[in-house]
Coordinates of C-alpha atoms and ligand atoms in Angstrom, one line a residue:
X12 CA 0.0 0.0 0.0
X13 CA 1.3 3.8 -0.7
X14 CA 1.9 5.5 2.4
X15 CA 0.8 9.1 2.5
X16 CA 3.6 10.7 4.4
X17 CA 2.8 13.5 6.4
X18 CA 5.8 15.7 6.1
X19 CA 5.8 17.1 2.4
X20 CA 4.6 20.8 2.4
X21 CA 1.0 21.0 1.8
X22 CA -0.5 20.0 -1.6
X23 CA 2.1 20.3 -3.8
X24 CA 1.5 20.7 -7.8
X25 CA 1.1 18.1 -9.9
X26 CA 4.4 17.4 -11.8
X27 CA 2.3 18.4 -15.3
X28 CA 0.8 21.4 -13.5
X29 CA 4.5 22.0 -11.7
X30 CA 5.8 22.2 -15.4
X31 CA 3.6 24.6 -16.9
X32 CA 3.9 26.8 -14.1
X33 CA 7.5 26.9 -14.6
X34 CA 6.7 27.1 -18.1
X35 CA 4.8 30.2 -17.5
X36 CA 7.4 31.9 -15.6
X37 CA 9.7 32.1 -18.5
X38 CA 7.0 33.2 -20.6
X39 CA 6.5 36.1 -18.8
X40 CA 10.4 37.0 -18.3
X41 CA 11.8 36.2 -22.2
X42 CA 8.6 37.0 -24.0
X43 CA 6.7 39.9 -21.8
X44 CA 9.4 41.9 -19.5
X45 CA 12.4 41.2 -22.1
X46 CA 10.5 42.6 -24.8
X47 CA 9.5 46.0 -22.7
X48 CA 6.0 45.0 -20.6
X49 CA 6.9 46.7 -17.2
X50 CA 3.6 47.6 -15.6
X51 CA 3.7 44.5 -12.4
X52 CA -0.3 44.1 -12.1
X53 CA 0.0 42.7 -15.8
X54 CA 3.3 40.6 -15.5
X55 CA 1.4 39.2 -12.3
X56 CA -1.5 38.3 -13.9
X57 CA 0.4 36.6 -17.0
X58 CA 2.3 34.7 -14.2
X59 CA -0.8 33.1 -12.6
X60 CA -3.7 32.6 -15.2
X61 CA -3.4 29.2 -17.0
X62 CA -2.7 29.6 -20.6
X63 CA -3.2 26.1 -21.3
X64 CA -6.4 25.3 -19.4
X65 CA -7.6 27.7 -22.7
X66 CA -6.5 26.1 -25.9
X67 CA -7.3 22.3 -27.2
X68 CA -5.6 19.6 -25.5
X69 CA -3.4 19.0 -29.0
X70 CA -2.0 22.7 -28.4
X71 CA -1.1 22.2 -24.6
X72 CA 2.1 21.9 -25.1
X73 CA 2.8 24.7 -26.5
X74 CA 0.6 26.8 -24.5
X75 CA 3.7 28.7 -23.3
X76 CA 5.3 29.5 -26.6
X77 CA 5.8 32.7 -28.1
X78 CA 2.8 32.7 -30.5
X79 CA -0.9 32.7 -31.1
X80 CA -2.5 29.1 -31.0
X81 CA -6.3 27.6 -33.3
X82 CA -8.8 27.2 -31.0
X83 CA -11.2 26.0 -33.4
X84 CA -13.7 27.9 -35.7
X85 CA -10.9 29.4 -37.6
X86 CA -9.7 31.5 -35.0
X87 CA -7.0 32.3 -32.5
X88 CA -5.8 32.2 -28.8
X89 CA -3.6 35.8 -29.7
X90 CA 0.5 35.6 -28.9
X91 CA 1.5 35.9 -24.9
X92 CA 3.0 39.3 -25.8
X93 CA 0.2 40.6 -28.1
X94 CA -2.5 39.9 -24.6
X95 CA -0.1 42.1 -22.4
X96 CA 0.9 44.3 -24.2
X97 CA -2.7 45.4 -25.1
X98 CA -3.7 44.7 -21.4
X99 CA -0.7 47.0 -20.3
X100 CA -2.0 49.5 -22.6
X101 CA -5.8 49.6 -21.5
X102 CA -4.1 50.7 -18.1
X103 CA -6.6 48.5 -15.7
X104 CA -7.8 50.1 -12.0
X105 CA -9.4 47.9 -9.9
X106 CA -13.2 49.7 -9.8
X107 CA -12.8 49.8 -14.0
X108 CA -15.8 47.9 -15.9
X109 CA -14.5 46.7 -19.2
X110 CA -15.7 45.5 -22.4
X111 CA -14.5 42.8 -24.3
X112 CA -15.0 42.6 -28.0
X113 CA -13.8 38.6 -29.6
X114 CA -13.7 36.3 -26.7
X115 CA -12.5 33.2 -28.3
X116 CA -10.7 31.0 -25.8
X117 CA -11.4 33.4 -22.4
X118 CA -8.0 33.6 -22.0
X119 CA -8.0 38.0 -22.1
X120 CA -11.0 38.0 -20.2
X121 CA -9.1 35.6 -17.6
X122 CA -6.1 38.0 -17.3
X123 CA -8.3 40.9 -17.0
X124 CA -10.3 39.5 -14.6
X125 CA -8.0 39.7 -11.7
X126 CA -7.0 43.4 -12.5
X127 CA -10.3 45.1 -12.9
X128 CA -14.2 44.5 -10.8
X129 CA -15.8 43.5 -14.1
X130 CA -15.5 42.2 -17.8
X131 CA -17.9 41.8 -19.8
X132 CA -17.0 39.8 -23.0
X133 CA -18.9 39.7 -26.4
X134 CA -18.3 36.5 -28.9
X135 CA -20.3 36.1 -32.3
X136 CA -19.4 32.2 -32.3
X137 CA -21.8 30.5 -30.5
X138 CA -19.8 27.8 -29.9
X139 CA -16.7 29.8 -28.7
X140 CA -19.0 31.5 -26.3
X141 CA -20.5 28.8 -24.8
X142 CA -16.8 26.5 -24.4
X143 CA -15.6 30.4 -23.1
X144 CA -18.2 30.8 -21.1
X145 CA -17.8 27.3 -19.2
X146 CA -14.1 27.4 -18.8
X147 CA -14.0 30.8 -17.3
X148 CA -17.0 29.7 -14.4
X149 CA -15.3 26.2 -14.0
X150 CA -11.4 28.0 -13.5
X151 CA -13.3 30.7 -11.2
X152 CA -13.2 33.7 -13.2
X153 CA -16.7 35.0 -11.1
X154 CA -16.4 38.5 -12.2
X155 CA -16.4 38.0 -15.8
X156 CA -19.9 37.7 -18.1
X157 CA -20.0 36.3 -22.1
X158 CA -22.6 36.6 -24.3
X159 CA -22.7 35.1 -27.7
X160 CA -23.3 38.3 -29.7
X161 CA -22.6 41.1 -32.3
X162 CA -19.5 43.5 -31.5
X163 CA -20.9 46.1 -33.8
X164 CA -23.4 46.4 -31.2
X165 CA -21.1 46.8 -27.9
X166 CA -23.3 45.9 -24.9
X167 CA -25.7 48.6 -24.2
X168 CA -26.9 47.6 -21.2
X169 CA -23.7 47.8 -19.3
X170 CA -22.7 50.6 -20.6
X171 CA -20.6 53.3 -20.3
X172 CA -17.5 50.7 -19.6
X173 CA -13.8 52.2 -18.3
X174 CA -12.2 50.8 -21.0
X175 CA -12.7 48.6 -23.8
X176 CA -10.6 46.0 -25.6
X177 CA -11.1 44.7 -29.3
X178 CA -9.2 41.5 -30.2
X179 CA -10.4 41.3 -34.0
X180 CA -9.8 43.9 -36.5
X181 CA -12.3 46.1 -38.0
X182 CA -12.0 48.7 -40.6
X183 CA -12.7 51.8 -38.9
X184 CA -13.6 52.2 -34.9
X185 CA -17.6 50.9 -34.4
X186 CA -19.0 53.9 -33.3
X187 CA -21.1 52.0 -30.9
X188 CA -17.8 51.3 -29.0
X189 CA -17.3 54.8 -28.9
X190 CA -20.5 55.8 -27.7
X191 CA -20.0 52.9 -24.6
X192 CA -17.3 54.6 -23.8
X193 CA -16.5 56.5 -20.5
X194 CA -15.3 60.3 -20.5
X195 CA -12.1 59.9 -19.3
X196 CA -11.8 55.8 -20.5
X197 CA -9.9 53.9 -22.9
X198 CA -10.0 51.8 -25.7
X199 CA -7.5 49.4 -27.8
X200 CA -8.5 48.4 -30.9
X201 CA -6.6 47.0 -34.5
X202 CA -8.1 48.3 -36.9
X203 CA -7.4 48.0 -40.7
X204 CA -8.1 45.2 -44.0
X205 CA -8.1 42.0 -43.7
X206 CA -5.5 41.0 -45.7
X207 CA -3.0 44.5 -45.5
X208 CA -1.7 46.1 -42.7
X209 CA -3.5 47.1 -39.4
X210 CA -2.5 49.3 -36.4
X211 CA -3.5 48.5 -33.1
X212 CA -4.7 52.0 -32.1
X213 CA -4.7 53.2 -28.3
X214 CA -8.0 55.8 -28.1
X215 CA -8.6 58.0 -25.3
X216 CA -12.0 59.8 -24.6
X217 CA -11.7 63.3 -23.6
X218 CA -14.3 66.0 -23.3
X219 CA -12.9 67.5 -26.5
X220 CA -12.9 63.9 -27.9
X221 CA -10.9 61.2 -28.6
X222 CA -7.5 61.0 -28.6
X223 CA -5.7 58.7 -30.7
X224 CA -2.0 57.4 -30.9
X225 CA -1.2 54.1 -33.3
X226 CA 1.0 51.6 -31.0
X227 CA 2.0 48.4 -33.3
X228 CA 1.8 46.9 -36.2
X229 CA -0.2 43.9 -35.9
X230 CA -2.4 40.9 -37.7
X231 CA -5.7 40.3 -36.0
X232 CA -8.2 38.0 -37.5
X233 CA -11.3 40.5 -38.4
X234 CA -14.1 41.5 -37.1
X235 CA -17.2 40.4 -38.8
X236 CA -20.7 41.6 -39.9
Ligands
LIG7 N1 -9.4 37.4 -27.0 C1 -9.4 36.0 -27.5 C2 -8.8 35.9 -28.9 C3 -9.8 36.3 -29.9 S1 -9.6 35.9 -31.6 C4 -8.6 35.1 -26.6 O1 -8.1 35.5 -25.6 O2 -8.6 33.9 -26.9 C5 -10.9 37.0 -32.1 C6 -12.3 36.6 -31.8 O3 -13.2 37.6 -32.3 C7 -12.8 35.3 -32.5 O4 -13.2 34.3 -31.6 C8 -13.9 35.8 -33.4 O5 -15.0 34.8 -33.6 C9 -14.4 37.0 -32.7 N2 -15.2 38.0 -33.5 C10 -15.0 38.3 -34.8 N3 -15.9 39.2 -35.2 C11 -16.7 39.5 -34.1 C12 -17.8 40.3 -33.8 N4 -18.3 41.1 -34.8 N5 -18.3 40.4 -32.6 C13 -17.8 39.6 -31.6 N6 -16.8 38.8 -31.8 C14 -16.2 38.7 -33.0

C-alpha cells in the first residue's frame, strides 16, 4: 500500500501542472518583461492565469510558446505578448468595468479578470462563447460575463465601460464602442483590411474627444458583420 507521508509541504503541484507553471514563468520574463511589458499588475496576472487550461488539449504543449495558438472555428488564442501588451496599454484600475470585443478561448477575459471589478466579454461564435463561457465559471473567473453576440453592437446595457478591448480587426472604430465609452476611458483596438496592414490604435475619450496614438503593427483576424 502507498503510504501518505505526512511531512511534504501542503499539496504540492502536480508534476504536469508543476511544469507549466515553470513554463509560465519564462514566458513572462523572455517574451513579456524582455520585450519592454513593465507595468507589475500585468506581469502578475500573466504569471498566474493558465494559458493552457484555454487552448485544445493538442495545443497544450505549446501553450507557453511565443505565439498565437487555433482554437477551433478558424480563430485564435492571440500571442503571450500581443494579450499584455494590449492589457498594459488599457491601463486596468481595480473599480474599472471593461468591455471585451472577440472572446475566443477566455484567456484575455481571464487576465483581465483579476485586474479590474468586471468584464464583460462579447463572442459572435456560439460555440466559442459557450466553451468560453464554461471554462472561465469552472477556472473561477466569477467576475467576468460572455454573451454570444454582435460586436458592432457593444453591450448597451452595461454601458458606459472604463475601457474597452477589441481583439479582431475592423476597418474603422464601431461607433457603438465609442458611444459605450467613458469620458475619461480607454479603448484598444486593430483596426485595418483583412488581408493588409492594421495598427493596433490606443483611443482616449476626452471631453474634446478622442485621442488617438497608433501603437503596433499587428495581424488580428477581423471582425465580422
Ligand atoms: N481574445 C481572444 C482571442 C480572440 S480571436 C482570446 O483571448 O482567446 C478574435 C475573436 O473575435 C474570434 O473568436 C472571433 O470569432 C471574434 N469575433 C469576430 N468578429 C466578431 C464580432 N463582430 N463580434 C464579436 N466577436 C467577433
Amino acid at each position: 500500500m502507498l503510504a501518505l507521508g505526512g511531512f511534504e509541504s501542503p499539496s504540492p503541484l502536480p508534476p504536469e501542472e508543476a511544469a507549466f507553471a515553470a513554463a509560465r514563468a519564462r514566458m513572462v520574463h523572455e517574451q513579456l518583461a524582455a520585450r519592454g511589458v513593465t507595468d507589475a499588475r500585468v506581469l502578475g496576472a500573466m504569471l498566474r492565469v493558465p494559458r493552457h487550461a484555454f487552448v485544445p488539449a493538442s495545443q497544450r504543449r505549446l501553450a507557453y510558446e511565443d505565439g498565437p495558438l487555433p482554437i477551433g472555428h478558424g480563430q485564435t488564442i492571440s500571442q503571450p505578448y500581443i494579450v499584455a501588451f494590449m492589457t498594459a496599454a488599457l491601463d486596468p484600475k481595480p473599480s474599472d468595468r471593461v468591455l471585451e470585443i472577440g472572446t475566443g478561448s477566455g484567456y484575455q477575459a481571464a487576465v483581465l479578470s483579476g485586474l479590474v471589478a468586471e468584464v464583460y466579454s462579447l463572442e459572435i461564435v456560439v460555440p466559442l462563447a459557450q466553451r468560453a463561457a464554461a471554462d472561465l465559471q469552472r477556472l473561477g473567473y466569477g467576475n467576468v460575463k460572455v454573451r454570444a453576440g454582435d460586436g458592432y453592437l457593444g453591450w448597451p446595457e452595461a454601458a458606459p465601460f472604463d475601457a474597452i478591448i477589441v481583439t479582431c480587426a475592423p476597418e474603422q472604430v464601431p461607433q457603438a464602442l465609442v458611444d459605450q465609452l467613458k469620458v475619461g476611458g480607454r479603448m484598444i483596438i486593430p483596426v485595418g483590411s483583412q488581408w493588409g496592414a492594421q495598427e493596433l490604435i490606443l483611443l482616449r475619450k476626452t471631453p474634446m474627444g478622442l485621442e488617438k496614438k497608433e501603437v503596433l503593427p499587428v495581424r488580428f483576424v477581423p471582425m465580422v458583420r
